[in-house]
XYZ file of C-alpha atoms in Angstrom:
309
model
C -17.400 8.253 -10.109
C -20.850 8.502 -8.543
C -21.720 5.678 -6.201
C -25.096 4.614 -4.944
C -26.557 6.802 -2.237
C -25.343 5.719 1.173
C -22.415 3.727 -0.242
C -19.841 5.921 1.529
C -20.274 6.978 5.135
C -20.158 10.729 5.892
C -16.628 11.960 6.683
C -15.528 12.599 10.242
C -12.935 15.093 11.461
C -9.484 13.514 11.603
C -6.700 13.835 14.139
C -3.187 13.071 12.933
C -0.089 12.732 15.094
C 3.513 12.660 13.827
C 6.140 11.586 14.391
C 5.448 8.775 16.785
C 8.920 7.335 17.342
C 9.403 3.592 17.765
C 12.734 2.243 18.936
C 14.260 0.060 16.227
C 17.450 -1.726 17.326
C 19.583 -2.855 14.402
C 17.904 -0.478 11.948
C 20.333 2.381 12.442
C 17.492 4.892 12.861
C 14.423 4.857 15.036
C 11.201 4.344 13.092
C 8.999 7.404 12.662
C 5.277 6.843 12.162
C 2.275 9.027 11.421
C -1.084 7.934 12.848
C -4.343 9.380 11.508
C -7.719 8.530 12.999
C -11.314 9.762 12.958
C -12.296 11.667 16.069
C -15.482 9.601 16.393
C -16.365 5.927 16.236
C -15.267 2.746 17.955
C -13.943 -0.650 16.853
C -11.932 1.121 14.162
C -10.134 -1.101 11.622
C -6.473 -0.396 10.872
C -4.514 0.170 7.655
C -0.706 0.128 7.591
C 0.280 2.150 4.521
C 3.726 1.721 2.952
C 4.976 4.602 0.804
C 6.727 4.396 -2.557
C 10.472 4.729 -3.011
C 11.726 8.061 -1.667
C 8.503 9.250 -0.029
C 7.771 9.429 3.707
C 5.072 9.461 6.378
C 4.014 12.822 4.948
C 2.901 11.339 1.636
C -0.307 9.789 0.320
C -2.661 12.329 1.834
C -5.392 11.639 -0.742
C -5.638 8.053 0.500
C -4.729 8.409 4.172
C -7.030 11.394 4.722
C -9.972 9.749 2.989
C -9.596 6.416 4.752
C -9.228 8.066 8.160
C -12.190 10.391 7.595
C -14.292 7.345 6.754
C -13.565 5.135 9.725
C -10.052 3.669 9.454
C -6.968 4.288 11.562
C -4.091 4.787 9.119
C -0.491 4.182 10.191
C 2.317 5.387 7.904
C 6.031 4.746 8.478
C 9.004 6.534 6.982
C 11.134 3.805 5.434
C 14.919 4.037 5.128
C 14.783 4.792 1.391
C 12.940 8.044 2.081
C 14.500 11.231 0.752
C 14.059 12.602 4.276
C 16.487 9.954 5.585
C 18.994 10.497 2.742
C 21.064 7.343 3.052
C 24.341 7.594 1.121
C 24.704 5.186 -1.790
C 27.518 3.349 -0.036
C 25.401 2.679 3.074
C 25.604 -1.070 3.873
C 21.849 -1.201 4.479
C 21.028 -0.426 0.834
C 20.912 -4.066 -0.384
C 18.428 -4.912 2.374
C 16.144 -1.895 2.067
C 13.274 -4.116 0.958
C 13.656 -6.222 4.113
C 13.899 -3.233 6.463
C 10.623 -2.016 4.951
C 8.836 -5.238 5.848
C 10.306 -5.109 9.343
C 9.016 -1.526 9.680
C 5.443 -2.688 9.107
C 5.826 -5.614 11.492
C 7.314 -3.329 14.135
C 4.257 -1.106 13.879
C 1.985 -4.109 14.384
C 4.090 -5.247 17.343
C 3.803 -1.809 18.963
C 0.165 -0.955 18.368
C -0.137 -0.063 22.062
C 2.452 2.707 21.638
C 0.867 4.029 18.447
C -2.618 3.970 19.962
C -1.508 5.787 23.097
C 0.158 8.549 21.053
C -3.135 9.804 19.610
C -5.375 11.751 22.005
C -8.739 10.071 22.385
C -7.844 6.918 20.444
C -7.348 4.609 23.420
C -9.664 1.608 23.378
C -11.103 2.362 19.925
C -9.000 0.043 17.708
C -10.275 -3.208 16.260
C -7.090 -5.264 16.208
C -8.808 -8.189 14.513
C -9.292 -6.120 11.349
C -5.942 -4.977 9.954
C -5.078 -4.382 6.291
C -1.804 -3.598 4.524
C -1.661 -1.162 1.604
C 1.204 0.285 -0.392
C 2.093 2.073 -3.611
C 4.866 1.046 -6.010
C 7.772 -0.224 -3.847
C 5.319 0.021 -0.962
C 3.028 -2.381 -2.787
C 5.745 -5.024 -2.701
C 6.329 -4.241 0.984
C 2.651 -4.676 1.817
C 2.598 -7.732 -0.435
C 5.219 -9.435 1.726
C 2.737 -9.393 4.603
C 0.131 -10.903 2.268
C 2.406 -13.808 1.314
C 4.499 -12.408 -1.558
C 8.051 -13.681 -1.329
C 11.223 -11.925 -2.445
C 14.386 -13.619 -3.691
C 16.822 -11.902 -1.342
C 19.847 -10.675 -3.360
C 22.044 -11.121 -0.271
C 21.009 -14.556 1.023
C 19.799 -15.859 -2.389
C 16.790 -17.341 -0.577
C 13.053 -16.714 -0.425
C 11.536 -16.363 3.022
C 7.933 -16.378 4.174
C 7.377 -12.958 5.765
C 3.583 -13.106 5.733
C 1.766 -11.947 8.837
C -1.423 -13.577 10.102
C -2.505 -10.268 11.646
C -3.056 -8.881 8.134
C -6.482 -9.902 6.822
C -6.571 -7.991 3.512
C -4.398 -5.852 1.261
C -4.355 -3.138 -1.387
C -1.172 -3.117 -3.495
C -1.249 -0.121 -5.869
C 0.923 0.095 -9.024
C 3.085 -2.750 -7.743
C 5.917 -4.396 -9.688
C 5.328 -7.696 -11.441
C 7.676 -10.596 -12.139
C 11.429 -10.110 -12.049
C 14.151 -11.911 -13.918
C 13.880 -11.562 -17.671
C 10.874 -9.250 -17.254
C 13.114 -6.509 -15.818
C 15.010 -3.957 -17.849
C 18.824 -4.010 -17.428
C 18.545 -0.805 -15.366
C 16.051 -2.382 -12.971
C 18.040 -5.602 -12.670
C 21.163 -3.619 -11.752
C 19.648 -1.089 -9.380
C 16.756 -3.042 -7.852
C 17.998 -6.638 -7.447
C 15.335 -7.267 -4.779
C 12.649 -6.858 -7.439
C 12.238 -10.590 -7.968
C 8.920 -11.364 -6.281
C 7.020 -14.641 -6.296
C 3.237 -14.384 -5.986
C 2.575 -18.126 -5.651
C 2.002 -17.866 -1.888
C 0.229 -14.488 -1.786
C -3.021 -16.011 -0.556
C -4.415 -13.170 1.583
C -7.416 -11.420 -0.038
C -6.339 -8.298 -1.916
C -7.452 -5.614 -4.338
C -4.733 -4.935 -6.910
C -4.897 -1.404 -8.400
C -3.239 -0.606 -11.747
C -3.259 2.074 -14.424
C -3.573 1.048 -18.057
C -1.040 3.758 -19.056
C 1.539 2.852 -16.388
C 4.394 2.046 -18.762
C 7.117 1.416 -16.194
C 10.787 1.921 -17.147
C 11.529 -1.130 -14.977
C 9.993 -3.621 -17.410
C 9.599 -3.891 -21.180
C 6.207 -5.593 -20.820
C 4.267 -2.367 -20.468
C 1.286 -1.738 -18.177
C 0.257 -5.414 -18.090
C 3.361 -6.119 -15.966
C 1.791 -4.398 -12.982
C -1.217 -6.729 -13.079
C 0.998 -9.747 -12.267
C 0.121 -9.571 -8.534
C -3.495 -10.269 -9.548
C -3.020 -12.902 -12.239
C -0.134 -14.797 -10.591
C -1.456 -14.974 -7.016
C -3.898 -17.585 -5.704
C -7.032 -17.097 -3.667
C -9.651 -14.389 -3.702
C -8.358 -11.318 -5.514
C -9.858 -8.343 -7.331
C -8.276 -6.042 -9.906
C -9.150 -2.362 -10.360
C -7.847 -1.010 -13.671
C -7.943 2.784 -14.021
C -8.314 4.049 -17.575
C -5.667 6.586 -18.593
C -3.806 6.282 -15.285
C -0.031 6.364 -15.060
C 2.163 5.335 -12.130
C 0.793 7.889 -9.661
C -2.757 6.844 -10.561
C -3.921 10.419 -10.923
C -2.189 11.702 -7.783
C -2.522 9.289 -4.860
C 1.043 9.991 -3.698
C 0.181 13.514 -2.537
C -1.733 16.668 -3.297
C 1.262 18.437 -4.851
C 3.788 15.745 -5.667
C 6.333 16.325 -8.410
C 6.306 12.689 -9.554
C 2.636 12.902 -10.541
C 2.505 13.127 -14.333
C -1.199 12.356 -14.721
C -2.766 14.613 -12.096
C -6.505 14.011 -12.118
C -8.606 14.334 -8.929
C -11.523 12.753 -10.793
C -9.405 9.600 -11.149
C -8.268 9.638 -7.521
C -11.887 9.765 -6.295
C -12.852 6.258 -7.473
C -9.605 4.869 -6.055
C -10.489 6.347 -2.676
C -14.006 4.975 -2.720
C -13.324 1.584 -4.265
C -10.395 0.807 -1.935
C -12.441 1.926 1.081
C -15.390 -0.204 0.012
C -13.203 -3.215 -0.774
C -11.461 -3.139 2.600
C -14.758 -2.925 4.463
C -15.900 -5.940 2.444
C -12.676 -7.946 2.851
C -12.442 -7.213 6.580
C -16.007 -8.392 7.142
C -17.493 -5.014 8.104
C -20.145 -4.736 5.385
C -20.610 -5.567 1.703
C -22.988 -2.851 0.494
C -20.265 -0.373 -0.446
C -18.299 -2.927 -2.453
C -21.440 -4.027 -4.264
C -22.303 -0.395 -5.026
C -18.775 0.390 -6.280
C -18.744 -2.511 -8.714
C -22.238 -1.681 -9.907
C -21.383 1.982 -10.442
C -18.359 1.178 -12.602
C -20.068 -1.505 -14.646
C -23.145 0.606 -15.361
C -21.483 3.980 -15.962
C -21.797 5.523 -19.426
C -18.230 6.855 -19.071
C -16.451 4.599 -16.565
C -13.129 5.640 -15.058
C -12.082 2.002 -14.858
C -13.188 -1.573 -14.429
C -13.199 -4.182 -11.670
C -12.695 -7.902 -12.167
C -12.464 -10.620 -9.523
C -11.454 -14.237 -9.196
């Protein structure tokens, strides 16, 4: 998707350090984090990026690399559901995986000093007033919790406010919609934490969906994944990618087996639109966001559409 000249800043070389290990009492495993940052620039905004079910800090290169090369510091945890952790099915932490994920992101925010110090040359270059949360699939729900989304905990049977005032904007990608009767029997049995409420998700966010993302977790079809946009209050935007399935053309990695709709030409607008949106939502500049919306609306063969409320 071509954007107006000057809409995207030139890329910078990136330095990436992994694993940065954060002590995590009560988690059963220390938290491993990857930090990627541009080698130049100051007052760098931060993105905490939550992976989808089974992935790890090694995933989502197409997003993390692009964001870091264009001025963000990207911090990626490995959650307990990662294939690299390989929890046995009988592990007592399984019912609370969703909650451990949220705690992982909060732990990263609590220990920004440690993460900053782990990257050579990064000291003193973070803008801690501009932090966003992003996530794909299960990671979208995790990031959404910091934005105000609430989960009906299958253990406590309660909803709890886990939002975080340090998060100023979000990008949930291919994120589950309503639970309850909207779930398939398989999803209800295996993912009982998938009962989100969006009524309090007030933090500004760009919701990203594919119009061919026919999830096996709901019988509603691709429209189910737009629930975070339509059911949440406040300023929100929705990017719908035409022809995109759950991996949205390949955002989960450059060579990821789950990607059934591999299409770098589809990943490119996701990179640029999310980058432009976050710069807009974090109060850095609006020109890129204006250019991205204009480019999609005026294209003779658009890759998607943007709507806002």
